[in-house]
GROMACS .gro file of C-alpha atoms in nm:
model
  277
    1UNK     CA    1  -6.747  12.525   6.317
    2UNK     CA    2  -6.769  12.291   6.045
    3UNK     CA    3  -6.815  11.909   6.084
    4UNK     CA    4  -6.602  11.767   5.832
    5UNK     CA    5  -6.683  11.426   5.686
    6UNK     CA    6  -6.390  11.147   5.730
    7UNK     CA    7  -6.281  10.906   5.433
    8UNK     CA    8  -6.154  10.575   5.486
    9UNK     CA    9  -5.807  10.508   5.403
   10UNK     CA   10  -5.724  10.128   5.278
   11UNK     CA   11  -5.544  10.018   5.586
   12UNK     CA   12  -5.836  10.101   5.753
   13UNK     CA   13  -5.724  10.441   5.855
   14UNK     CA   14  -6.005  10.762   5.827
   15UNK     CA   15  -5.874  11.109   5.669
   16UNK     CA   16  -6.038  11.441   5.711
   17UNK     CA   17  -6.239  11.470   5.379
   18UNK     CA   18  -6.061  11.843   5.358
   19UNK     CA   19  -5.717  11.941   5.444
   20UNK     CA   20  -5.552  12.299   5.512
   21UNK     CA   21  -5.251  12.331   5.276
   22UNK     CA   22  -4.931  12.535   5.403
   23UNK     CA   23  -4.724  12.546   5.126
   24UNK     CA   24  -4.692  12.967   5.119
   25UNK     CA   25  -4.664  13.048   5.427
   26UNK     CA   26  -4.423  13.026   5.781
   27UNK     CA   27  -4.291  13.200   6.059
   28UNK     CA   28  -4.501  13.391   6.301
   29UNK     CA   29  -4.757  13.506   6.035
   30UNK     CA   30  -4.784  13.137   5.980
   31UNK     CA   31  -4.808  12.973   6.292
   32UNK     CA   32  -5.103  13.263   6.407
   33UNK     CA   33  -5.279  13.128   6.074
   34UNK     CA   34  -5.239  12.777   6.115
   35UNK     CA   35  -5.380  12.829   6.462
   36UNK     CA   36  -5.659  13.017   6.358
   37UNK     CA   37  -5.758  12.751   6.070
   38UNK     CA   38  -5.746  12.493   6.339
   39UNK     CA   39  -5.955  12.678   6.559
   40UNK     CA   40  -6.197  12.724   6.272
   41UNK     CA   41  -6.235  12.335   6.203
   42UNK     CA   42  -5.924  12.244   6.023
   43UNK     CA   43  -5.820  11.882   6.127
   44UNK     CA   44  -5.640  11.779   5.841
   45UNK     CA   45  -5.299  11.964   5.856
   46UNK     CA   46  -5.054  11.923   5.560
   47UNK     CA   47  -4.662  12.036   5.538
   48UNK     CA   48  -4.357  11.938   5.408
   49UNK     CA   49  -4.002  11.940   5.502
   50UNK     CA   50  -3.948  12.129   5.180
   51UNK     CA   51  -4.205  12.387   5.273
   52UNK     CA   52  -3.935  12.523   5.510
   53UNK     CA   53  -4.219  12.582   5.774
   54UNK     CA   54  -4.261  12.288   6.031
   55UNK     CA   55  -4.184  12.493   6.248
   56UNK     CA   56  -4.433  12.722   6.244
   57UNK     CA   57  -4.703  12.490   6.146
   58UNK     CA   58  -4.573  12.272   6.491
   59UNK     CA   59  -4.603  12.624   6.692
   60UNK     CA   60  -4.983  12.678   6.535
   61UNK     CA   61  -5.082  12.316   6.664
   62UNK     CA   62  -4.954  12.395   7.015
   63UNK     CA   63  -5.131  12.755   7.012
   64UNK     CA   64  -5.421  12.633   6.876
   65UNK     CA   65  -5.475  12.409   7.193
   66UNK     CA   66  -5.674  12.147   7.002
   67UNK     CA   67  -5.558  11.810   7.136
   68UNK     CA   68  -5.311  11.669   6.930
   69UNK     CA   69  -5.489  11.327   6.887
   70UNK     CA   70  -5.825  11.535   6.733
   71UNK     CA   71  -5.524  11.671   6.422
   72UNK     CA   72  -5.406  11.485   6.120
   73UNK     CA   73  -5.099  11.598   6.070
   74UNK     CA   74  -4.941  11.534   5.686
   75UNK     CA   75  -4.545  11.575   5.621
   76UNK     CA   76  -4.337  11.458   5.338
   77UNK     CA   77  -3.989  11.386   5.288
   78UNK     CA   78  -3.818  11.579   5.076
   79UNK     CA   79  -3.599  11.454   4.743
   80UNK     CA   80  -3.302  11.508   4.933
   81UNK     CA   81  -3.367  11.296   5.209
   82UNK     CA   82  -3.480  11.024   5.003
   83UNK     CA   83  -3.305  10.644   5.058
   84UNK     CA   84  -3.220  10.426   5.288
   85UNK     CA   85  -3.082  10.604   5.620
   86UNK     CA   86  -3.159  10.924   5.455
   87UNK     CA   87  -3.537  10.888   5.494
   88UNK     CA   88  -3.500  10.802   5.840
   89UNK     CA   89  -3.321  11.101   5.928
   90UNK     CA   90  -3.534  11.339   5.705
   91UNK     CA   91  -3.864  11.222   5.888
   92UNK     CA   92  -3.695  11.214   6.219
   93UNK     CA   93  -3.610  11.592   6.138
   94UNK     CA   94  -3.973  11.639   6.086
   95UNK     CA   95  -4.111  11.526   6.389
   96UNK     CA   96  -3.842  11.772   6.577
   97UNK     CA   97  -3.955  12.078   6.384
   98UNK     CA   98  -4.315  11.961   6.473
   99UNK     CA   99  -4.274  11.909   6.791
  100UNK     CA  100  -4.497  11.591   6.774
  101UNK     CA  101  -4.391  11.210   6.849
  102UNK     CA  102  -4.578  11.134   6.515
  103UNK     CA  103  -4.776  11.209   6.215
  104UNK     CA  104  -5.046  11.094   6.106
  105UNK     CA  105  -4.925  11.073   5.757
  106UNK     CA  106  -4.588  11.083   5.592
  107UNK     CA  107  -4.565  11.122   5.195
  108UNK     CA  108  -4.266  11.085   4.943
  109UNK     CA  109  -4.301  11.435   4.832
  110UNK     CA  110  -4.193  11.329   4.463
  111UNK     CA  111  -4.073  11.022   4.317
  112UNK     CA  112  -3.763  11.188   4.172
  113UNK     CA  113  -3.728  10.937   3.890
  114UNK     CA  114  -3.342  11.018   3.816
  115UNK     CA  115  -3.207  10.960   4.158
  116UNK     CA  116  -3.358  10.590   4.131
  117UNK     CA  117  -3.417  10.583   4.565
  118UNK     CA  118  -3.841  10.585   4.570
  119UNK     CA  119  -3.838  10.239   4.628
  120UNK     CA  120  -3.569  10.277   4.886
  121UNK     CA  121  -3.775  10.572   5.038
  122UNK     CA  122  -4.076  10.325   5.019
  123UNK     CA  123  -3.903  10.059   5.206
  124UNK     CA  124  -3.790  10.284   5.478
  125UNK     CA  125  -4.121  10.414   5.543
  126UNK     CA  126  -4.267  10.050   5.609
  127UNK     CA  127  -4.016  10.032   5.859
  128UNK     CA  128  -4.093  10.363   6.051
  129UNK     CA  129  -4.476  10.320   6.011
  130UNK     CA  130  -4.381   9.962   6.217
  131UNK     CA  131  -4.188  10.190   6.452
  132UNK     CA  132  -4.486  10.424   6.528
  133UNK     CA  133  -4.321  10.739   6.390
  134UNK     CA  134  -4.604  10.743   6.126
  135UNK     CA  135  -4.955  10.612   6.102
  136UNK     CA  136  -4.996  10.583   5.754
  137UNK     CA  137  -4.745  10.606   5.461
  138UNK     CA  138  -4.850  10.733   5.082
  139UNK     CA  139  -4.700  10.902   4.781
  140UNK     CA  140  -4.714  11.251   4.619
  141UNK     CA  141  -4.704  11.314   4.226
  142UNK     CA  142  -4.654  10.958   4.140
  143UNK     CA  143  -4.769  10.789   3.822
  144UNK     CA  144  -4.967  10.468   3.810
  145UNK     CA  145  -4.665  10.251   3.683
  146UNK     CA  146  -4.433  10.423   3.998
  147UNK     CA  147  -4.727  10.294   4.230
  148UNK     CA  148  -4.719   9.972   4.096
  149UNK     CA  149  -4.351   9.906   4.135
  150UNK     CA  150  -4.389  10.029   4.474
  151UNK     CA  151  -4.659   9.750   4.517
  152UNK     CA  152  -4.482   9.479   4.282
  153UNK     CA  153  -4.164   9.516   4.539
  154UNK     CA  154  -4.265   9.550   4.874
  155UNK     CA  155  -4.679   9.455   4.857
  156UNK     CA  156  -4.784   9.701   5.003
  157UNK     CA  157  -5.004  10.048   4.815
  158UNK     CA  158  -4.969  10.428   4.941
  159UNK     CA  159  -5.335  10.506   5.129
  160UNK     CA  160  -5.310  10.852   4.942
  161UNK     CA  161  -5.148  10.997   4.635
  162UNK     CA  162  -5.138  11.385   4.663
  163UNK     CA  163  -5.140  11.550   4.303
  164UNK     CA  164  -5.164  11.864   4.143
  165UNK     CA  165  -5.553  11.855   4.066
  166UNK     CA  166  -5.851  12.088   3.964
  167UNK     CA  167  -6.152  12.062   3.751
  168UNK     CA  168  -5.927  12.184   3.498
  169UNK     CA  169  -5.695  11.915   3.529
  170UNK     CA  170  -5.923  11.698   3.650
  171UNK     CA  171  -5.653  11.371   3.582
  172UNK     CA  172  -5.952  11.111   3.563
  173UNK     CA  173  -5.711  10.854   3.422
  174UNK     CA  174  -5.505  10.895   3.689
  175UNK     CA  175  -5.819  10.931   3.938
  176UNK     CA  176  -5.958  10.597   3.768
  177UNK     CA  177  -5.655  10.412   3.860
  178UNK     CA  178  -5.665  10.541   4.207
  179UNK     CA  179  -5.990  10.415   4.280
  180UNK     CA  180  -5.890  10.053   4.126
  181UNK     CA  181  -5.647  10.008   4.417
  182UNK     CA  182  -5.872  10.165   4.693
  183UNK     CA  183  -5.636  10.476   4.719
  184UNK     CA  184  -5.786  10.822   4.820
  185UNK     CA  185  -5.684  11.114   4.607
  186UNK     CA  186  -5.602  11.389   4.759
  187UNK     CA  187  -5.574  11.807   4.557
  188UNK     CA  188  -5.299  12.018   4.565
  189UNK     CA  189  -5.365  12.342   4.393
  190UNK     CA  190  -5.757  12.236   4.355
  191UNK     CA  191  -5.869  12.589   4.300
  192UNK     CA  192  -5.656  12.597   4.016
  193UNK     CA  193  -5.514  12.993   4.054
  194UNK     CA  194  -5.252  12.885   3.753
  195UNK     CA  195  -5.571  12.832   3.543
  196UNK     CA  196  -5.788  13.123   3.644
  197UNK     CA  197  -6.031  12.870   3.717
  198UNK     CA  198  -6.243  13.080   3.964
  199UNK     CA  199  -6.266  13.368   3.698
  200UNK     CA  200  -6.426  13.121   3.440
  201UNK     CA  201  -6.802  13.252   3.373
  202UNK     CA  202  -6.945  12.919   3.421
  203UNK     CA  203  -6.791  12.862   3.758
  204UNK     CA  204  -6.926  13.217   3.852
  205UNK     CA  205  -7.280  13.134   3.734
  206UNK     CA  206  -7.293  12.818   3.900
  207UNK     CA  207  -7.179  13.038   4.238
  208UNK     CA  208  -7.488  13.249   4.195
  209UNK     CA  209  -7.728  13.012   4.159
  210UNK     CA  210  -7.621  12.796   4.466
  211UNK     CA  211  -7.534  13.144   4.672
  212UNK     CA  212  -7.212  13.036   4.765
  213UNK     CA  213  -6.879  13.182   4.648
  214UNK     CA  214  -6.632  13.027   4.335
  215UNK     CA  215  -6.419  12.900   4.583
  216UNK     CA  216  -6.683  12.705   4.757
  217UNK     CA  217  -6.852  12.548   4.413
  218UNK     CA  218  -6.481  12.420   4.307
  219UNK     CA  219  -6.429  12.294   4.640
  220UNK     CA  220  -6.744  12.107   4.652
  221UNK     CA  221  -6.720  11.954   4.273
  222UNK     CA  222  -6.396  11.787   4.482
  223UNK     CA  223  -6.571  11.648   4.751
  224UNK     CA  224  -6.822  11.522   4.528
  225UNK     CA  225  -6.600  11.397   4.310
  226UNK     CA  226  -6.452  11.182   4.583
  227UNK     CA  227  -6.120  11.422   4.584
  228UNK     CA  228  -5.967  11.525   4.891
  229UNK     CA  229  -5.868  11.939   4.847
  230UNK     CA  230  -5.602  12.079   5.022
  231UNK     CA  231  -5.674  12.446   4.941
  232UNK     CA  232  -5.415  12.732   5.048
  233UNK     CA  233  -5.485  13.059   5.202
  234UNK     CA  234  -5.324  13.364   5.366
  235UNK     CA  235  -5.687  13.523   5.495
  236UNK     CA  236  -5.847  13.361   5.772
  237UNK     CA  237  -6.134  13.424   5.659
  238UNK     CA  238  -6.113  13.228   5.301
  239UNK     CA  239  -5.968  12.907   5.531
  240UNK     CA  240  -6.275  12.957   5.720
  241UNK     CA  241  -6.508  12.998   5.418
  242UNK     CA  242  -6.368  12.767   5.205
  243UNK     CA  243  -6.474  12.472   5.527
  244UNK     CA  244  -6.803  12.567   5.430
  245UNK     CA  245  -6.893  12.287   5.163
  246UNK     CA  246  -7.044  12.023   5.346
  247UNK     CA  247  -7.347  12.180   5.402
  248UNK     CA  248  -7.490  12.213   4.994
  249UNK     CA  249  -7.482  11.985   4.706
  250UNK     CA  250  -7.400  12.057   4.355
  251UNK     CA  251  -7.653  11.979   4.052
  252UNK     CA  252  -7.584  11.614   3.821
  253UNK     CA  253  -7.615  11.932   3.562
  254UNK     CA  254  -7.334  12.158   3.780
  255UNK     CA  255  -7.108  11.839   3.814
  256UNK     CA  256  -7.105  11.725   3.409
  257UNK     CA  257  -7.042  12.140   3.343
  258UNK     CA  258  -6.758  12.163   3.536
  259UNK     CA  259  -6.628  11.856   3.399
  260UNK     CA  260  -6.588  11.970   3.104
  261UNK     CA  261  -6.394  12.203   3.191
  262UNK     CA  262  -6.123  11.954   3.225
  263UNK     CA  263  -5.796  12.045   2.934
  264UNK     CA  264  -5.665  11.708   2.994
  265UNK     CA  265  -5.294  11.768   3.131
  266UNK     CA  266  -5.193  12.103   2.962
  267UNK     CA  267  -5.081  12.272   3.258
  268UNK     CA  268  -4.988  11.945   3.486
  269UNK     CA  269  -4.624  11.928   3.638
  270UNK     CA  270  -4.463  11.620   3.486
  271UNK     CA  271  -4.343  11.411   3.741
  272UNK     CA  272  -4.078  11.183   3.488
  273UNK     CA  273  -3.925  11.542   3.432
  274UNK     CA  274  -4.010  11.765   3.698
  275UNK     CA  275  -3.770  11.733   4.030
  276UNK     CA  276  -3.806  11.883   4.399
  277UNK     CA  277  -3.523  11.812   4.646
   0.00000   0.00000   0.00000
């Protein structure tokens, strides 16, 4: 089993360093590979009321019968239960489908710009983090000057912004900013299968020479990077395999190659246009 490395979050908090995402998958063929991830080493556990799958990924935690208190659970709310009362209700609904008294970490899934209710969302997540329904509160595809406001109104900064992230959209402005206000970044998508990142030549060269797979090397340029992946699987086996990056180091030479790699934001989802509910 893998021991996975902990970051520190900026209320003081620790995350998993690596996170299982669940975005494709639910029902019973979810909640038997949920289990199985978490049985593998997966701590870090990430859904979304959106997802449509808290249920299952609440039914892999119980099967898996890792103590709840060892998991990190991650949920988000969803654009349609942002605002106040709404946000309330939509985390409240999480928790049920979970099966859980908590998470560790609730998100604002995306900021949603037209609606105008983020801040409201914001707001309403203080409160529940006071209540004990959450641990930790943060953001998902928000832009620096959405983060700001957030701070400017109600002083206090997400621990984690969650973004669509690879070394081909490697978002360093974005990244830089992060790391100004002490907030972690975390990956969605970091192996980049949009991009055909893991069929690029130089990723599969730099897999040879450390004997370890394209998955791996992309996953570790994250961690070294001070990123937080997320990566998403349907084979047990890739879950399992793609744990397997604490144990090698990449080359200053391997890090500034895959760096370049980075297309600026050609394929990113624009969050001022691009709306979830």
């Amino acid at each position: 089993m893998a021991d996975i490395p902990t970051l520190e979050l900026l209320d003081g908090g620790r995350i998993p360093a690596m996170g299982l995402g669940t975005s494709k998958h639910k029902g019973v063929e979810g909640a038997a590979l949920f289990a199985r991830a978490i049985e593998d080493g997966y701590r870090l556990i990430d859904t979304a009321a959106q997802y449509g799958n808290e249920l299952s990924v609440g039914q892999g935690v119980k099967d898996s019968r890792v103590e709840r208190e060892q998991l990190f659970i991650t949920t988000k709310i969803a654009g349609g239960d942002q605002g106040t009362g709404a946000t309330t209700h939509g985390l409240e609904g999480s928790l049920r489908r979970l099966g859980v008294d908590y998470v560790d970490l609730t998100l604002i899934h995306w900021p949603n710009p037209s609606r105008g209710l983020y801040l409201q969302t914001w707001e309403e997540l203080i409160k529940l983090r006071e209540r004990g329904l959450t641990k930790h509160i943060g953001v998902s595809n928000f832009l620096p000057h959405q983060i700001e406001e957030l701070e400017a109104q109600t002083g206090v900064l997400p621990v984690l912004n969650q973004i669509q992230l690879s070394p081909i959209i490697a978002r360093k402005d974005l990244r830089s900013f992060h790391a100004s206000k002490a907030i972690v970044t975390e990956a969605w998508r970091p192996l980049g299968p949009v991009e055909n990142l893991l069929g690029q030549v130089l990723v599969e060269n730099i897999a040879s020479e450390v004997g370890k797979s394209p998955a791996q090397v992309v996953l570790r340029w994250a961690v070294q990077s001070g990123i937080l992946p997320i990566p998403v699987s349907s084979k047990p086996q890739r879950n399992a395999e793609n744990l397997q990056v604490f144990d090698f180091e990449l080359s200053d030479d391997h890090m500034r190659a895959l760096d370049l790699l980075d297309t600026s934001d050609r394929f990113v989802w624009d969050p001022m246009s691009h709306e979830e509910w």
